[in-house]
PDB file of C-alpha atoms in Angstrom:
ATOM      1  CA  UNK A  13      91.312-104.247  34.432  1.00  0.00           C
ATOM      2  CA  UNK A  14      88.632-104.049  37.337  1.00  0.00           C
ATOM      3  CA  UNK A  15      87.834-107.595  38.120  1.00  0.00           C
ATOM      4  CA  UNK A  16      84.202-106.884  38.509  1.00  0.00           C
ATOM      5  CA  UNK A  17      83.822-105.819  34.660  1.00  0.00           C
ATOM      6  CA  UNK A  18      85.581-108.467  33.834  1.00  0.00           C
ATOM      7  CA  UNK A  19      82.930-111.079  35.292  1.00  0.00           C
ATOM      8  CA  UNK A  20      80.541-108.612  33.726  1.00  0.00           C
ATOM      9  CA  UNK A  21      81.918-109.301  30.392  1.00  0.00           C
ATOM     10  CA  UNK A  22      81.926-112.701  30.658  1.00  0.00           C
ATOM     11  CA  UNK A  23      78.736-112.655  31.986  1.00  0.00           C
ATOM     12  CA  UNK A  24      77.255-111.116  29.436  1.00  0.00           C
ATOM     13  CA  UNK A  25      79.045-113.239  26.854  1.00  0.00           C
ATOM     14  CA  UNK A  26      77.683-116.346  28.424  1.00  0.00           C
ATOM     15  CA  UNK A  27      74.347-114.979  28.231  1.00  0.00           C
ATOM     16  CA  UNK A  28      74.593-114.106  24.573  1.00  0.00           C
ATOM     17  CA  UNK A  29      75.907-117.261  23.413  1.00  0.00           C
ATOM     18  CA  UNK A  30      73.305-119.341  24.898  1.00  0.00           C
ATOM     19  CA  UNK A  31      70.643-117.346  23.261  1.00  0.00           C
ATOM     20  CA  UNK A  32      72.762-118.260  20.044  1.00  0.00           C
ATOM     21  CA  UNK A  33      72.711-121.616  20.504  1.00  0.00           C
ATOM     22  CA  UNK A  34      68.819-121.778  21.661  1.00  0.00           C
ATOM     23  CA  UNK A  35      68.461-119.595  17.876  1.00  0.00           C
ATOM     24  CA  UNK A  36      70.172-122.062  16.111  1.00  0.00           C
ATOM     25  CA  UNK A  37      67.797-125.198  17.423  1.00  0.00           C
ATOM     26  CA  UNK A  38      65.002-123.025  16.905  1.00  0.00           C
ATOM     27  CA  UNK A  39      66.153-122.850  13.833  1.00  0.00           C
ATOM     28  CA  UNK A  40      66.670-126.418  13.033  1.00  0.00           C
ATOM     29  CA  UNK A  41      63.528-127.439  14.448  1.00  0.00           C
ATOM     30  CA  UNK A  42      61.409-124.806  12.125  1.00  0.00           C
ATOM     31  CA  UNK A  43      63.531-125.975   9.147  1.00  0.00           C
ATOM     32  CA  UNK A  44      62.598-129.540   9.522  1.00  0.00           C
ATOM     33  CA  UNK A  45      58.451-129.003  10.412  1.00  0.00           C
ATOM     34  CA  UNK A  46      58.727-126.986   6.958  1.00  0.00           C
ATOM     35  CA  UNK A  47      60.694-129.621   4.764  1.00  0.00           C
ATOM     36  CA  UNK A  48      58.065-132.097   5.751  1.00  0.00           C
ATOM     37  CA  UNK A  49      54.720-130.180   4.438  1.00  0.00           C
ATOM     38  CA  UNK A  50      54.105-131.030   0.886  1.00  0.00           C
ATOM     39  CA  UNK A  51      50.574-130.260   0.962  1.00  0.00           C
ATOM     40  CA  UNK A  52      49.572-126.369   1.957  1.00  0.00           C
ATOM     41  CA  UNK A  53      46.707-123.790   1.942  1.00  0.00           C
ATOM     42  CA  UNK A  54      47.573-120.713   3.843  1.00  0.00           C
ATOM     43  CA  UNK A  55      45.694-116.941   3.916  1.00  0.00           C
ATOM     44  CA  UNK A  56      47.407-113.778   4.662  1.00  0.00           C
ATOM     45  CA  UNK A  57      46.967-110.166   5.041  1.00  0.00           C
ATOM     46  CA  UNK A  58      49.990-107.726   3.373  1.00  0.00           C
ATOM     47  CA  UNK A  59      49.723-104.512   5.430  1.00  0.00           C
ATOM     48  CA  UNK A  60      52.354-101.667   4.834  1.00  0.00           C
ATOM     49  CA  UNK A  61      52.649 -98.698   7.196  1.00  0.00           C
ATOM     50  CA  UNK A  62      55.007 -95.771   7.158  1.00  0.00           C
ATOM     51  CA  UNK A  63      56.141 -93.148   9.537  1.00  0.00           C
ATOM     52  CA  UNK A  64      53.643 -90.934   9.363  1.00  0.00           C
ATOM     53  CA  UNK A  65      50.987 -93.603  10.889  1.00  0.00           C
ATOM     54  CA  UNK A  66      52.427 -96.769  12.194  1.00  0.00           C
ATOM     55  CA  UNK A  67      48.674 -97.670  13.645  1.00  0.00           C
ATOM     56  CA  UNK A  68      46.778 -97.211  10.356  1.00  0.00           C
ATOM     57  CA  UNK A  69      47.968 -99.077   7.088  1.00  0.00           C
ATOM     58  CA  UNK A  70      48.626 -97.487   3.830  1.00  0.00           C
ATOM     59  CA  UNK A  71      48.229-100.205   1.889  1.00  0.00           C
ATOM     60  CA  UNK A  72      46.038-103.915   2.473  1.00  0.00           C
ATOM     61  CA  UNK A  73      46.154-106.752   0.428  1.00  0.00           C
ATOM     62  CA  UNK A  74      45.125-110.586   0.987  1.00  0.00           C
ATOM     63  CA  UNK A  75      46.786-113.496  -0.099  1.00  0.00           C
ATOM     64  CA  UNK A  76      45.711-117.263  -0.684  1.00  0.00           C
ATOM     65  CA  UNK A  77      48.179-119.801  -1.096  1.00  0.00           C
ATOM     66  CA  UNK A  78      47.846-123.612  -2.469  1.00  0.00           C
ATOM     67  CA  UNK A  79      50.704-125.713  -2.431  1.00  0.00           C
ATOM     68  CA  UNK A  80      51.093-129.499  -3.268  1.00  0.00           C
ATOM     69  CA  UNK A  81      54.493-131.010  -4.354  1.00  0.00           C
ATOM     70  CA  UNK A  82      55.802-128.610  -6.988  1.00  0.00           C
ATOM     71  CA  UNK A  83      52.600-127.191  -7.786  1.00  0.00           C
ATOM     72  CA  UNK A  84      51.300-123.810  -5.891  1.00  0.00           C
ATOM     73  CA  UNK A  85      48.264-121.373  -7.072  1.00  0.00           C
ATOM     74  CA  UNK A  86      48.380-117.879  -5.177  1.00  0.00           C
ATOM     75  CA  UNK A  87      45.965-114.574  -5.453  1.00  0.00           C
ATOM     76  CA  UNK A  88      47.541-111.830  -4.226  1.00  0.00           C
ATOM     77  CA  UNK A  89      45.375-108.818  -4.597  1.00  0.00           C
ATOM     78  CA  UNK A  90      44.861-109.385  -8.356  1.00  0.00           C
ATOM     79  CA  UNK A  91      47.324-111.236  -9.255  1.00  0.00           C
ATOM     80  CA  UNK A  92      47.483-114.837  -9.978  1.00  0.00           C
ATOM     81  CA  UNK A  93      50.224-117.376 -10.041  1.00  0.00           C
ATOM     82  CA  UNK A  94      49.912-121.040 -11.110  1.00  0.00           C
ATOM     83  CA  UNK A  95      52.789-123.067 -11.214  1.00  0.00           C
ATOM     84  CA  UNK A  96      53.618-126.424 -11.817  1.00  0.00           C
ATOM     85  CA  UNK A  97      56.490-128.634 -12.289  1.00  0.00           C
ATOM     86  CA  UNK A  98      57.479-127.356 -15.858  1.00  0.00           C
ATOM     87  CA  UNK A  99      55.331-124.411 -16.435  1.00  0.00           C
ATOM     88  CA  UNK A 100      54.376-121.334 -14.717  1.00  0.00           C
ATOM     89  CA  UNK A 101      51.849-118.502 -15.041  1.00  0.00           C
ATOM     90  CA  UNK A 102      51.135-115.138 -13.617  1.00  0.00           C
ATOM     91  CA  UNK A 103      47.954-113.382 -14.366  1.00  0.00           C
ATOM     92  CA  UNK A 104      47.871-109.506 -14.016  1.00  0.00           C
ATOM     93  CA  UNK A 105      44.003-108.921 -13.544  1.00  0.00           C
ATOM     94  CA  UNK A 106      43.970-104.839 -13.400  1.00  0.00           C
ATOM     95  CA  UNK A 107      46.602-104.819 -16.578  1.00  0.00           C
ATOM     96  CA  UNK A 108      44.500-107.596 -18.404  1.00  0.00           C
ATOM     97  CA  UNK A 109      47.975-109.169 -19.267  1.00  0.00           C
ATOM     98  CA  UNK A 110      48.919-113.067 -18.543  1.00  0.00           C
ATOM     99  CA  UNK A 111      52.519-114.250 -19.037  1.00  0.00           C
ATOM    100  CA  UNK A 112      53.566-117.705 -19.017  1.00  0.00           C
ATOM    101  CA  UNK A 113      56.844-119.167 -19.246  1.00  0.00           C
ATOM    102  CA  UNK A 114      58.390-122.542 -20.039  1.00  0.00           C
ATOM    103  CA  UNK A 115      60.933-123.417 -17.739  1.00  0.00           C
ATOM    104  CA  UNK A 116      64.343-125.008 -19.444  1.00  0.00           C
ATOM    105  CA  UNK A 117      66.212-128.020 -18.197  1.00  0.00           C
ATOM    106  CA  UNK A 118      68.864-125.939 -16.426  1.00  0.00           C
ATOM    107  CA  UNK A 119      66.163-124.177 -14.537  1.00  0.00           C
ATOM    108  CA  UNK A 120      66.929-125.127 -10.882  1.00  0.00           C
ATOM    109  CA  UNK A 121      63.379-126.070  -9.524  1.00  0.00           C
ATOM    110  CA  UNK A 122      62.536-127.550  -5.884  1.00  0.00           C
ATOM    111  CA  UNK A 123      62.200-131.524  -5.967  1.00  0.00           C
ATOM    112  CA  UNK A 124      58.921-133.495  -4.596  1.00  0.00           C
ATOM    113  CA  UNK A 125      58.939-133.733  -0.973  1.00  0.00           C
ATOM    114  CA  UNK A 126      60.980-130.254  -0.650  1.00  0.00           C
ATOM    115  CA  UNK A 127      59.012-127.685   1.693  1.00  0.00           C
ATOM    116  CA  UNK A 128      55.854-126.192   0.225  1.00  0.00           C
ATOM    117  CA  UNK A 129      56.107-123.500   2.608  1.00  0.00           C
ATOM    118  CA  UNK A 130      58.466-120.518   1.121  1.00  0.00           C
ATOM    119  CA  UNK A 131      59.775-119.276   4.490  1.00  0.00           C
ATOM    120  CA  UNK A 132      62.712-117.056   4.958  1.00  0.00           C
ATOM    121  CA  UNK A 133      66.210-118.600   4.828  1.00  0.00           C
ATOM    122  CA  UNK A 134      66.556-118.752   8.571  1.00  0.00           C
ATOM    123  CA  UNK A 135      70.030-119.632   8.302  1.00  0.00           C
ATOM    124  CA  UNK A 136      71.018-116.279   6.203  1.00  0.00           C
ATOM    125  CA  UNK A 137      69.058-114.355   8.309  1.00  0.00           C
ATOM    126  CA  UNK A 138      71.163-115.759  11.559  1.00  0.00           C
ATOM    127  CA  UNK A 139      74.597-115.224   9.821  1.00  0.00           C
ATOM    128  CA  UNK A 140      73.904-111.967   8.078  1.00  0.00           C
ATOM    129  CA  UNK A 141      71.895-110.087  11.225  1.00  0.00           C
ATOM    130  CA  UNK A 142      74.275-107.973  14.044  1.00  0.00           C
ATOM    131  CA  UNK A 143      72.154-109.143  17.018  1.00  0.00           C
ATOM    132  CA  UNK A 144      68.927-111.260  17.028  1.00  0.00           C
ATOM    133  CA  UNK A 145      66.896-113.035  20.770  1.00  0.00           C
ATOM    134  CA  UNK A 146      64.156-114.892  21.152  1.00  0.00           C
ATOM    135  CA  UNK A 147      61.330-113.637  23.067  1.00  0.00           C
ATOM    136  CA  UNK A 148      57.791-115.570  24.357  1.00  0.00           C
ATOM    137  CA  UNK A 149      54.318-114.408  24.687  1.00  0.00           C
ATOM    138  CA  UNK A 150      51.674-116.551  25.762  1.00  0.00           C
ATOM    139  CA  UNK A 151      51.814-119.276  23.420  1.00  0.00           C
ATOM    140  CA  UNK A 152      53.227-117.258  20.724  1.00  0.00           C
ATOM    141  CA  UNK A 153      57.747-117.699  20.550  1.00  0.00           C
ATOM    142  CA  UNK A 154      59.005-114.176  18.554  1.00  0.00           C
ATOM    143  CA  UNK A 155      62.839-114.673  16.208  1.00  0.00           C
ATOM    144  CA  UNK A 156      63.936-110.992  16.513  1.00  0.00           C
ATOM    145  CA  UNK A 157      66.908-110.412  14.488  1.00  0.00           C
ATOM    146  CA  UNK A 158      68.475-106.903  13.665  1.00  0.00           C
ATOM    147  CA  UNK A 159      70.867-105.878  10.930  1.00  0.00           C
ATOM    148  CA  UNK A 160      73.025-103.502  10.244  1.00  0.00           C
ATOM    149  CA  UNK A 161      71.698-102.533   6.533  1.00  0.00           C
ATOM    150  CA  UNK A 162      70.659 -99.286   5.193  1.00  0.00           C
ATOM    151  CA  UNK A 163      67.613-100.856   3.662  1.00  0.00           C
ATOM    152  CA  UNK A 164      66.611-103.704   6.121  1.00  0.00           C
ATOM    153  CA  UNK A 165      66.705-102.814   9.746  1.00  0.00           C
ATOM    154  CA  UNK A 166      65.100-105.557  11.552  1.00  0.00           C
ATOM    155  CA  UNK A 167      62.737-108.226  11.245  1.00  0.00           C
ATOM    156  CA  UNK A 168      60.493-110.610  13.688  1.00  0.00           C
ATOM    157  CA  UNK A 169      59.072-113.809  12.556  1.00  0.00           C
ATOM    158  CA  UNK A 170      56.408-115.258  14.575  1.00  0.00           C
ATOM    159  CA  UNK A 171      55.115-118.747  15.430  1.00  0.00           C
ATOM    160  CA  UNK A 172      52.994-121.139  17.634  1.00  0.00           C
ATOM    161  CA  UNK A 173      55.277-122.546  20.447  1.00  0.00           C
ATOM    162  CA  UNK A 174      56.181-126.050  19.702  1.00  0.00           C
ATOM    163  CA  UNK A 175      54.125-126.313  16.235  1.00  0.00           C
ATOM    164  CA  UNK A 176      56.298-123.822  14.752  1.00  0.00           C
ATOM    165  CA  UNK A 177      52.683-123.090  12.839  1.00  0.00           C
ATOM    166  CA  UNK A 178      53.606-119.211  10.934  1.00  0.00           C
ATOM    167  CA  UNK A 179      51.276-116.648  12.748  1.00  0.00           C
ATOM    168  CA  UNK A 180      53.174-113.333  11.216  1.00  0.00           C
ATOM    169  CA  UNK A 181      56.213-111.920  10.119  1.00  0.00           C
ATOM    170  CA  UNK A 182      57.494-107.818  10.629  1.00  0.00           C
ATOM    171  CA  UNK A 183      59.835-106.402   8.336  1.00  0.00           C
ATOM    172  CA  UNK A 184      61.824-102.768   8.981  1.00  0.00           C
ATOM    173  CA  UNK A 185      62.811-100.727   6.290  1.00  0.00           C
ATOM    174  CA  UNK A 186      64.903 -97.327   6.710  1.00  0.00           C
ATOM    175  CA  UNK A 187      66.346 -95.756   9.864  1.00  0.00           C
ATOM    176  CA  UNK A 188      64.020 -96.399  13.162  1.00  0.00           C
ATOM    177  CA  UNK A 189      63.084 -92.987  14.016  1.00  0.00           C
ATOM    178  CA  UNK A 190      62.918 -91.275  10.487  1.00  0.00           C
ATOM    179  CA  UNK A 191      60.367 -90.375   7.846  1.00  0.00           C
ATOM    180  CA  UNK A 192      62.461 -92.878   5.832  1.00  0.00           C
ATOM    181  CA  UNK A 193      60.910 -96.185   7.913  1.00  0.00           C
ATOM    182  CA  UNK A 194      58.705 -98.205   6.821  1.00  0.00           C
ATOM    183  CA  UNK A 195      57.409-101.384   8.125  1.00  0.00           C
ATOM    184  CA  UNK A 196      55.797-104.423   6.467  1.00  0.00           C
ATOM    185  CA  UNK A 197      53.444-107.170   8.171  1.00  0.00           C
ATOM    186  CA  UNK A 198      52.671-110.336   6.825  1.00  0.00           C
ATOM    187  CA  UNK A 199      49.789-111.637   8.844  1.00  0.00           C
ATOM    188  CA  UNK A 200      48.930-115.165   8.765  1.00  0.00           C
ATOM    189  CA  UNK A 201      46.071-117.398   9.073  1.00  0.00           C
ATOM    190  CA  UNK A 202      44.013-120.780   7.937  1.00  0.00           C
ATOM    191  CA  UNK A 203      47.580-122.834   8.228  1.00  0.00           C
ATOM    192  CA  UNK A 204      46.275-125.937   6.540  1.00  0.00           C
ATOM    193  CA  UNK A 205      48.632-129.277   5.910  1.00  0.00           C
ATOM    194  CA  UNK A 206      45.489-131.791   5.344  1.00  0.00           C
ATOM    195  CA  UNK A 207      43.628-129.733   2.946  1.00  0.00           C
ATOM    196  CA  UNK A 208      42.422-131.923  -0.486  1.00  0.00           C
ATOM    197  CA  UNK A 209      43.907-130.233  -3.633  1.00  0.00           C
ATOM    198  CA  UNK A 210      42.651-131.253  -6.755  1.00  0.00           C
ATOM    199  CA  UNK A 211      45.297-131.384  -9.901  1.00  0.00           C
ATOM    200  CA  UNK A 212      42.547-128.968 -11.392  1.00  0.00           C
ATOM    201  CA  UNK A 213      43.538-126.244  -9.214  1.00  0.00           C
ATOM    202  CA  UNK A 214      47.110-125.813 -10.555  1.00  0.00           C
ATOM    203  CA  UNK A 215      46.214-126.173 -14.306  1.00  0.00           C
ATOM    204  CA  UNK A 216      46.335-123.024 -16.723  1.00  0.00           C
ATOM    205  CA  UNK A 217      43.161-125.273 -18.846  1.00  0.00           C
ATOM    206  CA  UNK A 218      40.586-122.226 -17.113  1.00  0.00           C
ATOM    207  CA  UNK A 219      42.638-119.291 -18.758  1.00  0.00           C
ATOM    208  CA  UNK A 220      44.309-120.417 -21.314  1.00  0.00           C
ATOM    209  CA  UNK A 221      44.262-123.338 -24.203  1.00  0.00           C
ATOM    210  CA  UNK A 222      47.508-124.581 -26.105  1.00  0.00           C
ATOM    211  CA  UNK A 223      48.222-124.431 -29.541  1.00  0.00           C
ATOM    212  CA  UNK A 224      49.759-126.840 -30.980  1.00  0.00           C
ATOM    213  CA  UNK A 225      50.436-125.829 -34.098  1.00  0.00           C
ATOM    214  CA  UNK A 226      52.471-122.354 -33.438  1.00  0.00           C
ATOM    215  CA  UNK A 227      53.547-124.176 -29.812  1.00  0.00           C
ATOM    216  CA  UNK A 228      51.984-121.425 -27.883  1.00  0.00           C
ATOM    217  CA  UNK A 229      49.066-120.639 -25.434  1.00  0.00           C
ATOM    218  CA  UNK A 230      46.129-118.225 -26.592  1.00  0.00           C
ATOM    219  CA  UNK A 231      43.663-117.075 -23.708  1.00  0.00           C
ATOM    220  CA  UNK A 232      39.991-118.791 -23.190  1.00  0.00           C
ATOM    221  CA  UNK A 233      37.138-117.167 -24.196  1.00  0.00           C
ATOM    222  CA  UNK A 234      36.383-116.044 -20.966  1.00  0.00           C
ATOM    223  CA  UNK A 235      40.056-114.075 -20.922  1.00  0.00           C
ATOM    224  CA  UNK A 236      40.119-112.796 -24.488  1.00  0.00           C
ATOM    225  CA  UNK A 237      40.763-109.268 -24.111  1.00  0.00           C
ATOM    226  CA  UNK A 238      43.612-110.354 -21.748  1.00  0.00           C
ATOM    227  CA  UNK A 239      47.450-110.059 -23.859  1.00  0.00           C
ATOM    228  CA  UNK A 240      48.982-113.069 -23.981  1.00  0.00           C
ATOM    229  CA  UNK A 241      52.772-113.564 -23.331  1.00  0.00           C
ATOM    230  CA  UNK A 242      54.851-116.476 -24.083  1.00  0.00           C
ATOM    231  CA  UNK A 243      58.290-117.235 -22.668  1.00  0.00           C
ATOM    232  CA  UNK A 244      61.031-119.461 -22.279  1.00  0.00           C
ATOM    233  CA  UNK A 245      63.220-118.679 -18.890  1.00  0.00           C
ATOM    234  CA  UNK A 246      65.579-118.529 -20.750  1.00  0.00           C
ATOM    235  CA  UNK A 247      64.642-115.788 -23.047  1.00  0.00           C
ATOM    236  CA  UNK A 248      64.258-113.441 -20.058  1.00  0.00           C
TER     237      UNK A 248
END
């Protein structure tokens, strides 16, 4: 073998493994900032382009998230999740509908003092993706990670150097290069770890009222033309 490729190779090697190593603190690092919020509000914009337009978005939604402990209250477009440590509601405002399920004793649920913010599982991402680098801008550090997956390509997750604060995430769908790609942004904004939450803001008592007697909730006044659907998790 030529010597000179052979230094290549082991060049290159060298290279590539200390990005890998420099992912995996990153990693670390982001994992522990996010373990230690309890208390959250975030905003974000959904945006979802195809391959037709990548500069103009098909589809635009926002988002609001509250978090505190277990508890978490997100709009997204119009729908409405509250959830708390036992119970949990989603409110379909175009359909009119609201389900709400009871969640059993076996129902694996995150523990007080677990991250409030739902980020990706880093980790999966590092051991499932074919290649992945991290990149700078400014003040702005990029996790690019690529896979080898029909459905998802690649995706880039975005943060604040050194405050590992969540600016935006990019997620590829399809081939690169055909009519079949598609790519979703998750932009983010109003990253707030001091806000005050009241318990009032992750209560169902504005939409719905419990019954007692049939051990079921029935809809406000304000929500009566809205169906009502009662669950246990484990009826579903």
């Amino acid at each position: 073998m030529n010597v000179k490729y052979l230094i290549f190779g082991l060049m290159i090697s060298c290279f590539l493994s200390a990005f890998a190593g420099d992912m995996k603190t990153e990693i670390i690092k982001i994992n522990d900032k996010y373990k230690a919020i309890t208390n959250l509000t975030i905003h974000f914009e959904y945006k979802l382009y195809n391959s037709v337009n990548f500069n103009k978005a098909l589809q635009v939604k926002s988002c609001d998230i509250k978090k505190q402990g277990l508890r978490s209250h997100t709009v997204f477009g119009l729908i409405e999740t509250v959830k708390n440590d036992s119970e949990s509601m989603i409110v379909d405002h175009e359909h009119k509908i609201i389900m709400v399920a009871k969640l059993n004793s076996g129902t694996a649920q995150k523990k007080p003092g677990e991250q409030a913010m739902d980020l990706p599982n880093l980790d999966e991402l590092l051991k499932s993706c074919t290649f992945y680098f991290i990149s700078y801008s400014a003040n702005l550090e990029t996790l690019h990670f690529t896979f080898k997956n029909a459905r998802m390509s690649s995706a880039e997750i975005v943060f604040v150097v050194n405050s590992y604060i969540l600016k935006k995430m990019v997620i590829h769908y399809g081939t690169a290069g055909t009519k079949d790609e598609v790519r979703v942004e998750l932009v983010y904004s109003g990253f707030n770890t001091n806000a005050s939450l009241n318990k009032s803001e992750f209560s169902f008592d504005n939409i719905l009222k419990y019954n007692r007697k049939t051990g079921k909730y029935e809809a406000q006044n304000a929500y009566k033309n809205y169906k009502v659907l009662n669950y246990n998790l484990s009826d579903l």
